[in-house]
Short mmCIF file of C-alpha atoms and ligand atoms in Angstrom, two decimals:
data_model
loop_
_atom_site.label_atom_id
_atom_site.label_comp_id
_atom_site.label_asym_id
_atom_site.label_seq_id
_atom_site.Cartn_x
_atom_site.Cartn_y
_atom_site.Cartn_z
CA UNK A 1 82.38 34.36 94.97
CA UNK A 2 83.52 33.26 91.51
CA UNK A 3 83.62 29.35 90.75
CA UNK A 4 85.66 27.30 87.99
CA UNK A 5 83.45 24.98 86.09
CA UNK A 6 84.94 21.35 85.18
CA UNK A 7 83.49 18.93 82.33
CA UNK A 8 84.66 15.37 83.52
CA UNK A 9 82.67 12.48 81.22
CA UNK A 10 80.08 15.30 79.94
CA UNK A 11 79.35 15.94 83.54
CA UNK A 12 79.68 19.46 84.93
CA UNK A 13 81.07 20.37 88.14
CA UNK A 14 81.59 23.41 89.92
CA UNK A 15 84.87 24.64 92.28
CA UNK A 16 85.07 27.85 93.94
CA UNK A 17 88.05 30.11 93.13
CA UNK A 18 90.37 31.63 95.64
CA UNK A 19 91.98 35.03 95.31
CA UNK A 20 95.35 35.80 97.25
CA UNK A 21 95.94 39.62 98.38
CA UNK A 22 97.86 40.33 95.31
CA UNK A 23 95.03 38.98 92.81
CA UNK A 24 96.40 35.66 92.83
CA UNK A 25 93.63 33.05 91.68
CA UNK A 26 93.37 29.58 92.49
CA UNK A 27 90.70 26.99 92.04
CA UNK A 28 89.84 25.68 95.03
CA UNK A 29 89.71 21.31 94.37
CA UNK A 30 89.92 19.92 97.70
CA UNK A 31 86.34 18.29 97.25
CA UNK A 32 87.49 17.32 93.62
CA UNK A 33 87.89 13.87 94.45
CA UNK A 34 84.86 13.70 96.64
CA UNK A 35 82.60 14.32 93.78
CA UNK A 36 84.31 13.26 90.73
CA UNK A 37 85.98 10.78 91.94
CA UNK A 38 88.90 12.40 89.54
CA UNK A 39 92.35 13.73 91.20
CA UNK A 40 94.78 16.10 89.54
CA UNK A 41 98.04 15.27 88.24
CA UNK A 42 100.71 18.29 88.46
CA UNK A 43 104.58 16.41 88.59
CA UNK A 44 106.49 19.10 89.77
CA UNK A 45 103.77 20.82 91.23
CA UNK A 46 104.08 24.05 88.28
CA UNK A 47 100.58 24.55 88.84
CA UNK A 48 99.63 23.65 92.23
CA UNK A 49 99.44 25.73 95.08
CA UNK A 50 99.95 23.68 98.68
CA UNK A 51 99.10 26.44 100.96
CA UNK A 52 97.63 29.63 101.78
CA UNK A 53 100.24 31.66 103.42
CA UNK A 54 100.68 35.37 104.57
CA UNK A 55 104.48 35.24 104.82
CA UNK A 56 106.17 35.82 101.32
CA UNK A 57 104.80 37.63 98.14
CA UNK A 58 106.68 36.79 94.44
CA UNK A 59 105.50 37.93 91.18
CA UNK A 60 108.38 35.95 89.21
CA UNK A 61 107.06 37.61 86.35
CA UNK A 62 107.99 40.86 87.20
CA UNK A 63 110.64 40.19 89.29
CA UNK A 64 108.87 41.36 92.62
CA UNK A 65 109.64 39.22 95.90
CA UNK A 66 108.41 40.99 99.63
CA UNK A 67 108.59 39.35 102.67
CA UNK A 68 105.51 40.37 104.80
CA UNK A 69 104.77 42.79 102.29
CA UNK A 70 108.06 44.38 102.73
CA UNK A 71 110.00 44.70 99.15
CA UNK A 72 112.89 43.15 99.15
CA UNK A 73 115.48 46.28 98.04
CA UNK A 74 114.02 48.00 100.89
CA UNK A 75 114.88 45.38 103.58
CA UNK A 76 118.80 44.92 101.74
CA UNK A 77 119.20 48.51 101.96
CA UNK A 78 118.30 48.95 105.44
CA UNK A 79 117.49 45.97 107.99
CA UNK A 80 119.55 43.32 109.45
CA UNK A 81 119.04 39.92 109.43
CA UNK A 82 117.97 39.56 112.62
CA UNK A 83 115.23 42.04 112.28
CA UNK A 84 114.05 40.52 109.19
CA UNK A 85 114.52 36.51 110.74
CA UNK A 86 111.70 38.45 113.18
CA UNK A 87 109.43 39.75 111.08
CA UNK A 88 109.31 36.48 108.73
CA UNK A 89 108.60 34.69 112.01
CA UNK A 90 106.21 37.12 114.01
CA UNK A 91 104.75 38.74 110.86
CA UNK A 92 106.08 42.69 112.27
CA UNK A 93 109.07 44.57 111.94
CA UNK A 94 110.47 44.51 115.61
CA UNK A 95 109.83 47.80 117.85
CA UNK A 96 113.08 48.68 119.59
CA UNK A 97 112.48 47.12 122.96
CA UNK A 98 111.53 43.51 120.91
CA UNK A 99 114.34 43.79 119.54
CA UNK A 100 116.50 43.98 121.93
CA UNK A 101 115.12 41.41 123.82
CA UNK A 102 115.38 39.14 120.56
CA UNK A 103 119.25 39.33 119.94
CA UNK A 104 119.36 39.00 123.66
CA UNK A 105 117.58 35.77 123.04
CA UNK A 106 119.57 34.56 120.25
CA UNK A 107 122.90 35.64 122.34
CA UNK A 108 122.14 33.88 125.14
CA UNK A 109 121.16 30.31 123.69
CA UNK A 110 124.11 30.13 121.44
CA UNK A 111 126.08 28.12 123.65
CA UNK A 112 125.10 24.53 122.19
CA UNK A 113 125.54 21.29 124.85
CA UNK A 114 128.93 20.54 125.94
CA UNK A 115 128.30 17.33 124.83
CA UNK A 116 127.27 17.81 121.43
CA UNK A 117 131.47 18.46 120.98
CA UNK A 118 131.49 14.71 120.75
CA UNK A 119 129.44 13.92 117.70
CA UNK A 120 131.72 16.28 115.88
CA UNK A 121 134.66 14.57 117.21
CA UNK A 122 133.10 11.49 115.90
CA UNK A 123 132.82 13.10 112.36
CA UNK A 124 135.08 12.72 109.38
CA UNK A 125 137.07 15.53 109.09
CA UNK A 126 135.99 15.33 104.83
CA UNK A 127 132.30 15.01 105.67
CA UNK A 128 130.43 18.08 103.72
CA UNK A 129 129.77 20.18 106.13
CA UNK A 130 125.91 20.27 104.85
CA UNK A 131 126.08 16.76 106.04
CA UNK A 132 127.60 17.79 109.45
CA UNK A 133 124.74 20.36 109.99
CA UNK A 134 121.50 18.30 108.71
CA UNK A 135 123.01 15.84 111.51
CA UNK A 136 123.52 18.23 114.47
CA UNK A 137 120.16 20.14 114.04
CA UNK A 138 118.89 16.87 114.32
CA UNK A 139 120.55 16.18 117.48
CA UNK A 140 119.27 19.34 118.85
CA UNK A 141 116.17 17.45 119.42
CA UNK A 142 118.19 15.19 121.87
CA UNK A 143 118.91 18.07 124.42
CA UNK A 144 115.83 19.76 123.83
CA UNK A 145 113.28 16.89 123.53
CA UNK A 146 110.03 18.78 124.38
CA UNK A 147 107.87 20.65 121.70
CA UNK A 148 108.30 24.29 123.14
CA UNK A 149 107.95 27.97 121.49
CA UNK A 150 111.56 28.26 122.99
CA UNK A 151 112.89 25.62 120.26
CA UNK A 152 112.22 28.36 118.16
CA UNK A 153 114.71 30.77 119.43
CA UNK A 154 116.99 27.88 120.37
CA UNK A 155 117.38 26.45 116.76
CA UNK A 156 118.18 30.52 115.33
CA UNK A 157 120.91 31.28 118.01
CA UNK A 158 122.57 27.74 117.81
CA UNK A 159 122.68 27.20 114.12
CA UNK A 160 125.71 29.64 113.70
CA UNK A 161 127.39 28.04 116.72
CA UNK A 162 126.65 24.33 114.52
CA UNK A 163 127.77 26.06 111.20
CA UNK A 164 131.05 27.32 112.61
CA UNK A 165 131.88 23.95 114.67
CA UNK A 166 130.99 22.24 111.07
CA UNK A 167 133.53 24.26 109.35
CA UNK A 168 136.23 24.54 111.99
CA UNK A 169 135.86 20.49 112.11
CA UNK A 170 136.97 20.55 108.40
CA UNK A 171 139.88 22.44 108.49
CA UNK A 172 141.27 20.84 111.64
CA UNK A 173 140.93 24.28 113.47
CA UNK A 174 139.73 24.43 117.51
CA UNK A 175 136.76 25.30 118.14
CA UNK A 176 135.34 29.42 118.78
CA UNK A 177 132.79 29.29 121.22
CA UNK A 178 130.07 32.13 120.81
CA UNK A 179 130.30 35.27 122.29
CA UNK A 180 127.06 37.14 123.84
CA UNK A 181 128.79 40.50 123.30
CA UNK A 182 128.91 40.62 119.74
CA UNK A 183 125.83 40.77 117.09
CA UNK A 184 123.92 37.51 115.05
CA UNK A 185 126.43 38.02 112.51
CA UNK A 186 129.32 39.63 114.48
CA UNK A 187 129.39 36.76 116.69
CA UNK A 188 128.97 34.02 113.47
CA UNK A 189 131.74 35.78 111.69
CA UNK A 190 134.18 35.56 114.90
CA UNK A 191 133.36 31.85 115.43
CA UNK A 192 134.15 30.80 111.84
CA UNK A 193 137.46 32.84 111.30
CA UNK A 194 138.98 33.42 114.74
CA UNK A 195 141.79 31.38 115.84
CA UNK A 196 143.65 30.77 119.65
CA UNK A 197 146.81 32.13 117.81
CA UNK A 198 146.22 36.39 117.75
CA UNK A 199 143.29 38.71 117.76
CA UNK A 200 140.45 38.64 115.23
CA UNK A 201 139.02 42.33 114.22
CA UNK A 202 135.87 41.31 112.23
CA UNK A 203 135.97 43.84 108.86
CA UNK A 204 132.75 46.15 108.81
CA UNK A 205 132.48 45.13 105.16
CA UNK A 206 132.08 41.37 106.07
CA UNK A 207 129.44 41.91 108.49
CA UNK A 208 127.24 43.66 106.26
CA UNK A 209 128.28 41.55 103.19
CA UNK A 210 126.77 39.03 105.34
CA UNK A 211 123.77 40.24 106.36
CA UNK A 212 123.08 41.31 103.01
CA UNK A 213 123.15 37.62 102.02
CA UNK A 214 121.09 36.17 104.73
CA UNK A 215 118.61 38.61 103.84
CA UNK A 216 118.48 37.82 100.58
CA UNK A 217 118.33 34.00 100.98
CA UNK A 218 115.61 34.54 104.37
CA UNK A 219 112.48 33.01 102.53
CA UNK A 220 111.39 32.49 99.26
CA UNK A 221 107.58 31.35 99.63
CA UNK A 222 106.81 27.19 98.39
CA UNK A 223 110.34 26.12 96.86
CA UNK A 224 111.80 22.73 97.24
CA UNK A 225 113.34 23.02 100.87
CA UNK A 226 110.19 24.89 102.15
CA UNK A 227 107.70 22.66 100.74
CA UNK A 228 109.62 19.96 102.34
CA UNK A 229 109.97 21.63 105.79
CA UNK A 230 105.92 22.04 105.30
CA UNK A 231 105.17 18.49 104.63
CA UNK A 232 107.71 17.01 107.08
CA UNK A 233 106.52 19.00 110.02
CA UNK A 234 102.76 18.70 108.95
CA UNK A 235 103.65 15.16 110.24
CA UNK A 236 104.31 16.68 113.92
CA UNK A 237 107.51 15.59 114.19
CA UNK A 238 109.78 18.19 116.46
CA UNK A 239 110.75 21.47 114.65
CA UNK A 240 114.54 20.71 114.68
CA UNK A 241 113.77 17.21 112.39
CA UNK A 242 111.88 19.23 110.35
CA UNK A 243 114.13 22.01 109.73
CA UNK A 244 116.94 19.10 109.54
CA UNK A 245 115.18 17.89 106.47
CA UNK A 246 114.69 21.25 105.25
CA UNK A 247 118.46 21.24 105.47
CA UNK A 248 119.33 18.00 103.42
CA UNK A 249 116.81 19.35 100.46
CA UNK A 250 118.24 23.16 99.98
CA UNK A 251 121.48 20.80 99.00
CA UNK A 252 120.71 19.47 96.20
CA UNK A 253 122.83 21.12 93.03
CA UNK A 254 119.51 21.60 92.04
CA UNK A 255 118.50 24.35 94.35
CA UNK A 256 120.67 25.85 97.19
CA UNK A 257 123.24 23.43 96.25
CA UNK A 258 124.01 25.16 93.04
CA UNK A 259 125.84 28.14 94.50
CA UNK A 260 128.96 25.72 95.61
CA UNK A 261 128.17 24.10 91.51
CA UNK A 262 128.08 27.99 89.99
CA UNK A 263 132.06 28.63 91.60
CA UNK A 264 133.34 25.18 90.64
CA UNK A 265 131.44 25.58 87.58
CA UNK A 266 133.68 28.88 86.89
CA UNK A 267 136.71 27.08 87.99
CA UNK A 268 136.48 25.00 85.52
CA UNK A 269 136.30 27.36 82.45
CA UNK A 270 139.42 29.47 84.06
CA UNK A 271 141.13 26.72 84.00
CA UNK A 272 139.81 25.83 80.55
CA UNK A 273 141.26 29.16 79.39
CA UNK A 274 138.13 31.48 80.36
CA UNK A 275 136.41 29.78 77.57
CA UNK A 276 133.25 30.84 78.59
CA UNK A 277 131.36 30.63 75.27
CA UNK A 278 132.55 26.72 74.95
CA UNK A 279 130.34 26.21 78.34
CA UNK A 280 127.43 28.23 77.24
CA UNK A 281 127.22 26.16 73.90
CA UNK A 282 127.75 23.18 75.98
CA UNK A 283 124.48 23.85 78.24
CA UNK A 284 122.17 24.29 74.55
CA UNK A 285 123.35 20.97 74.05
CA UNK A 286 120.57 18.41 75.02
CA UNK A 287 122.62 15.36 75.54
CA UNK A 288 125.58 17.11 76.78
CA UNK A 289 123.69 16.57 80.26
CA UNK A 290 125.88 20.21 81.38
CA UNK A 291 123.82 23.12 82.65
CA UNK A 292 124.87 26.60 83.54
CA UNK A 293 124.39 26.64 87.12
CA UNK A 294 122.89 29.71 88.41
CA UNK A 295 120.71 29.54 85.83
CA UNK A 296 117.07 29.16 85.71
CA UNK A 297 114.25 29.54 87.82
CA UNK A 298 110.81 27.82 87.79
CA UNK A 299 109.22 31.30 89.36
CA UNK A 300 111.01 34.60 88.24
CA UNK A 301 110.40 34.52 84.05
CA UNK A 302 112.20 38.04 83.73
CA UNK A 303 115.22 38.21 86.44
CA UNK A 304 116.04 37.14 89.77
CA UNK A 305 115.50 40.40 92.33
CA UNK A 306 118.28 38.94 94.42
CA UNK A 307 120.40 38.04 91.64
CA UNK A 308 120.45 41.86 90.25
CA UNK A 309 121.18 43.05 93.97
CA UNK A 310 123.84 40.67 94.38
CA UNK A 311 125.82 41.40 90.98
CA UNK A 312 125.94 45.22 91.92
CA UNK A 313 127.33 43.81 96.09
CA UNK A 314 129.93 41.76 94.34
CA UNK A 315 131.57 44.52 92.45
CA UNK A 316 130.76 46.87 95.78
CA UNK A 317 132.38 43.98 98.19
CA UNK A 318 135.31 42.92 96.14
CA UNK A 319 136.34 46.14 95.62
CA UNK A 320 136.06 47.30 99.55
CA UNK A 321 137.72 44.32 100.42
CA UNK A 322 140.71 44.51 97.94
CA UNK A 323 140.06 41.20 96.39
CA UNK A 324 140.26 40.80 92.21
CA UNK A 325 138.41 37.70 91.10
CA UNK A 326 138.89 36.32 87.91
CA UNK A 327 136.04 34.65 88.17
CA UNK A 328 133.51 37.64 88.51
CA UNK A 329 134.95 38.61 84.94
CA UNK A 330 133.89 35.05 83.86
CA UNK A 331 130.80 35.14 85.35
CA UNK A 332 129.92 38.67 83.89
CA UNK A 333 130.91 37.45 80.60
CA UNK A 334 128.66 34.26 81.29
CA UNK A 335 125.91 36.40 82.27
CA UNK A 336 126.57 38.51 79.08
CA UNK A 337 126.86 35.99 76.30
CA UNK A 338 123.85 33.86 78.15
CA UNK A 339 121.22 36.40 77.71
CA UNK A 340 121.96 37.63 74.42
CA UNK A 341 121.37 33.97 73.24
CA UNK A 342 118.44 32.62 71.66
CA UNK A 343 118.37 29.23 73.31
CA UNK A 344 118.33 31.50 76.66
CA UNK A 345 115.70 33.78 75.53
CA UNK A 346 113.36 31.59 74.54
CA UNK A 347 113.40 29.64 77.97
CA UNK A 348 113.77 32.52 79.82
CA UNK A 349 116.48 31.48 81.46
CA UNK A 350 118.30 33.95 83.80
CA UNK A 351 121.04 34.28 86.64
CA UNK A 352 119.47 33.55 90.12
CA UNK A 353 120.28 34.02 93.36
CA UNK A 354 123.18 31.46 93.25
CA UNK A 355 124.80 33.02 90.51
CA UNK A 356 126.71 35.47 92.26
CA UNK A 357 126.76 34.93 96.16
CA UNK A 358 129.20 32.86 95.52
CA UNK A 359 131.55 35.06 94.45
CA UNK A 360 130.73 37.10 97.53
CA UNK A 361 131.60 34.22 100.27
CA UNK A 362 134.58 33.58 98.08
CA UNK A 363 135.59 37.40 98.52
CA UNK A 364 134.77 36.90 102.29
CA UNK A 365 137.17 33.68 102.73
CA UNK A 366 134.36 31.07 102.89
CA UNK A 367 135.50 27.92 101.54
CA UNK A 368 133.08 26.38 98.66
CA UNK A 369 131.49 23.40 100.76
CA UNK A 370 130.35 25.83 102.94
CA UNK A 371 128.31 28.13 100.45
CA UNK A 372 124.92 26.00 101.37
CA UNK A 373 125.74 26.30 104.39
CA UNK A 374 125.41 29.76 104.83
CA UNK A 375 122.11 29.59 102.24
CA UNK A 376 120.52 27.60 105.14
CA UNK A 377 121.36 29.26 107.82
CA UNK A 378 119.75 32.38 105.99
CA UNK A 379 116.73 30.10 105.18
CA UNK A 380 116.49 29.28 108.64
CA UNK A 381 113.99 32.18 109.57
CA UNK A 382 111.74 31.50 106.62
CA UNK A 383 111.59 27.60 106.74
CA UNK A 384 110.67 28.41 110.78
CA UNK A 385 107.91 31.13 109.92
CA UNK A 386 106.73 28.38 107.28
CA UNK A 387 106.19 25.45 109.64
CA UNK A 388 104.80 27.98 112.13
CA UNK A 389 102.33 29.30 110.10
CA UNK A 390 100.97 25.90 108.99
CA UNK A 391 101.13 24.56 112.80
CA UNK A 392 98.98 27.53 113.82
CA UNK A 393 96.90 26.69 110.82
CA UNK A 394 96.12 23.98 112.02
CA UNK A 395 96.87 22.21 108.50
CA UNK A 396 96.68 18.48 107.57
CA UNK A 397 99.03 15.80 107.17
CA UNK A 398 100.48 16.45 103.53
CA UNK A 399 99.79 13.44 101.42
CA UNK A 400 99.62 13.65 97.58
CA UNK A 401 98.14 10.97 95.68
CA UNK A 402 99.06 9.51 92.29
CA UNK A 403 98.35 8.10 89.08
CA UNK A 404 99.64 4.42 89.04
CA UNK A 405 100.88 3.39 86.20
CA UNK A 406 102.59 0.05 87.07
CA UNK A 407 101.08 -3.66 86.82
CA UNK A 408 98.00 -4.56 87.42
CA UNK A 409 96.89 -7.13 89.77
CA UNK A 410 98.85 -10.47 89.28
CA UNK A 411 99.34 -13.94 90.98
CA UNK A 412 102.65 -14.42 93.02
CA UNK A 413 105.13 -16.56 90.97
CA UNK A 414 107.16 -19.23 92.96
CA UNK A 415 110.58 -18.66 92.81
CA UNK A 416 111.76 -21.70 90.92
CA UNK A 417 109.42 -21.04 88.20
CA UNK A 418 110.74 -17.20 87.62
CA UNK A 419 112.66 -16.65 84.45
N1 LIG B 501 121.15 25.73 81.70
C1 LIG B 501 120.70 25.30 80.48
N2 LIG B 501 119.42 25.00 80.19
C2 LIG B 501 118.53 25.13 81.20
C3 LIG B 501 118.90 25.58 82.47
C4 LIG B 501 120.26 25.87 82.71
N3 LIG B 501 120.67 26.30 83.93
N4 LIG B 501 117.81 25.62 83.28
C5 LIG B 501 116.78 25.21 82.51
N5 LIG B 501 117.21 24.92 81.24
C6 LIG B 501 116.38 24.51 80.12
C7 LIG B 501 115.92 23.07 80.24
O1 LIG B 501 116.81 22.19 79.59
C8 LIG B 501 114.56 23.11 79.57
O2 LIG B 501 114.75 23.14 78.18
P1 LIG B 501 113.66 22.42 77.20
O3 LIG B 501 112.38 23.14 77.44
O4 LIG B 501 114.21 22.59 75.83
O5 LIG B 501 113.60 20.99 77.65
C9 LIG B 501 114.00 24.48 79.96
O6 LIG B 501 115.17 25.30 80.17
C10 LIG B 501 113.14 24.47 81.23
O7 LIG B 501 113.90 23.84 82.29
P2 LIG B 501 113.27 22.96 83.42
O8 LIG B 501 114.33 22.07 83.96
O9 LIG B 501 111.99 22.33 82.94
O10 LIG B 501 112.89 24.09 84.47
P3 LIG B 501 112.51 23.86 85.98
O11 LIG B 501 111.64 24.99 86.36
O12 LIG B 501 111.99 22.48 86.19
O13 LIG B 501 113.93 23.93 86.75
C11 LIG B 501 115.87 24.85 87.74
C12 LIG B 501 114.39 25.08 87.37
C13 LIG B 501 116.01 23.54 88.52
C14 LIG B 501 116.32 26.00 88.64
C15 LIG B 501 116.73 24.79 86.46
O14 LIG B 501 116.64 26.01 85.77
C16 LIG B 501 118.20 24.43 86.74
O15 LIG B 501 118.53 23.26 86.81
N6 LIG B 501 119.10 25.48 86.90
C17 LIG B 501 120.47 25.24 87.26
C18 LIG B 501 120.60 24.96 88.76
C19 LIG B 501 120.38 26.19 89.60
O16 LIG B 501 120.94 27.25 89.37
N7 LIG B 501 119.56 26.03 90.66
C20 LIG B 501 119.29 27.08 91.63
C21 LIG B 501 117.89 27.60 91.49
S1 LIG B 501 117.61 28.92 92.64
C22 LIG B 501 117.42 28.12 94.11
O17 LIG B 501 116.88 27.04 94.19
C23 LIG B 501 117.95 28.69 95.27
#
């Protein structure tokens, strides 16, 4: 085994060095403090790796991302979600009899408790519906209060049924109740869009448009939602407060938040004239505090792999579906003038997965505060194969340490002598 040699104070200190399946090397410092009484300091954790886990391979460098070893392109081109939600979780493709058992599964617990109706009567009919969903998966863990292996399946079949409730709340529309006849997707697609009014005929090119994009957003290794789901339920709390959690920190414009931010960001510029170089010189701008959502990734240094299969579905999906989007020209032209710039270049700064799936739900008739929505419900399988893994594991409580930097011991000062 190969070690890592340290100089702390002239004092020399050996670690021993980890190497992943793909070559991957880390230094292995979990006695660091023990013997030099040093810790590491990594804000943003850049450099530090949290876990060892078997579930999701990216080389942001060149532009490789696999779930279970599976490429990505592969699984687009030929799985469905629900296939892929069980290999994340189980670590296997499904044979055909687990399968079928599976969507069984996930058909027949998507009827959520009757009385769950109630706390989405008691919701504000302008509450995000990211807010609305964070909430409810919490209160999942009312009806099902025990720690079970069936939670698992519970929280993938009812998240749709929460989603579409979520949206329908906002728009002032009845409720659809799930159907057990009709696939993961099928049945989502029915419960968002179908009204009491007529029949709903769910387009083929919706359906796959969708699984397509749950795919893409199933797992994506240590990022800010999964790391969170990891710490939060290496505290034991129950899955569905962990996953909640999970929930709240994809929304952030920052990271699963930014696909709503990447369609209002193109609003803006249409209705600025589709002057998309003003925005792009606007984002080089330091103080201008304006970024061009989409853009960026602290992994993939090259391109997105989901971004790149996403631009070529957008053209593919608006066109099947009859729709012409301005803003697909904007964002092209974005895209275009972006990576031809210096400022760009030098950062390596490229579209991500955000970039373009919005234009896609837009296409498909999803409303904008409902983007994230669908990013987490695709997320789901990954955030739930994550916290698996690391209960199985057996791992710790997570618990960083720090450097402190504030005052240093002082006497308490009475309040009438405070300035
Ligand atoms: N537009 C303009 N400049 C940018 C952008 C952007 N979108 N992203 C990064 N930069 C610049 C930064 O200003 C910084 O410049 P500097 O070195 O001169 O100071 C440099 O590029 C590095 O940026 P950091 O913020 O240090 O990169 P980090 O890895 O911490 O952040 C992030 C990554 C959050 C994705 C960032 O690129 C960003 O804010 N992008 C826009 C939001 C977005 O699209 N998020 C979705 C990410 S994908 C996902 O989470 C699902």
């Amino acid at each position: 085994m190969s070690t890592a040699k340290l100089i702390l104070d002239g004092k020399e200190y050996e670690f021993p060095v980890v190497v992943g399946s793909e070559g991957e090397v880390g230094i292995d410092i979990a006695k660091l403090r023990d013997v030099t009484g040093a810790i590491t300091l990594d804000e943003g954790y850049g450099n530090t790796g949290s876990c060892r886990s078997a579930i999701t391979f990216i080389d942001g460098d060149r532009g490789i991302l696999r779930y279970r070893g599976y490429p990505i392109e592969e699984l687009a081109r030929h799985a469905t979600f629900v296939e892929v939600a069980y290999l994340l979780i189980y670590g296997k493709l499904p044979n055909a009899t687990e399968l079928a058992r599976w969507r069984e599964q996930l058909a027949t617990n998507s009827l959520i408790h009757e009385s769950m109706k109630h706390f989405f009567e008691g919701c504000s009919h302008v509450a995000h519906p990211m807010a609305v969903l964070s909430s409810m998966v919490t209160m999942l863990s009312a009806c099902h209060p025990h720690e079970e292996p069936e939670n698992i399946v519970r929280l993938l079949a009812k998240a749709p049924t929460l989603a579409a409730f979520s949206y329908k709340k906002s728009v002032g529309q009845p409720f659809v109740y799930p159907r057990t006849d009709l696939s993961y997707t099928e049945n989502f697609l029915n419960m968002l869009f179908s009204l009491p009014t007529g029949p709903y005929e769910i387009p083929k090119v919706l359906d796959q448009a969708l699984n397509l994009l749950l795919i893409l957003h199933a797992d994506h290794e240590q990022n800010c939602s999964t790391s969170t789901v990891r710490m939060v339920g290496s505290g034991h709390v129950s899955l569905f407060a962990t996953i909640a959690a999970g929930i709240c920190a994809l929304w952030g414009p920052r990271h699963g938040g930014a696909n709503q931010e990447v369609i209002e960001m193109l609003e803006l510029i249409a209705r600025d004239g589709g002057n998309y170089r003003k925005y792009v010189d606007l984002a080089k701008e330091k103080g201008s505090g304006f970024r061009l959502m989409g853009f960026g990734h602290r992994v993939y240094k090259n391109f997105d792999p989901r971004a790149k299969i996403l631009k070529k579905a957008a053209d593919a999906v608006l066109e099947k579906l009859g729709v012409e989007d301005p803003l697909l020209e904007i964002a092209k032209n974005l895209e275009k003038v972006a990576l031809e710039d210096e400022f760009f270049i030098e950062r390596k700064l490229y579209p991500n997965v955000d970039f373009y799936s919005g234009i896609i739900y837009r296409a498909m008739g999803i409303p904008t505060n409902m983007f994230t929505v669908m990013f987490a419900l695709g997320r789901l399988p990954g955030w739930i194969s994550q916290w698996k893994e690391a209960r199985d594991g057996g791992a710790r409580i997570s618990r960083p340490r720090q450097i402190y930097i504030g005052e240093t011991q002082r006497p308490y000062v009475p309040l009438a002598e405070r300035a």
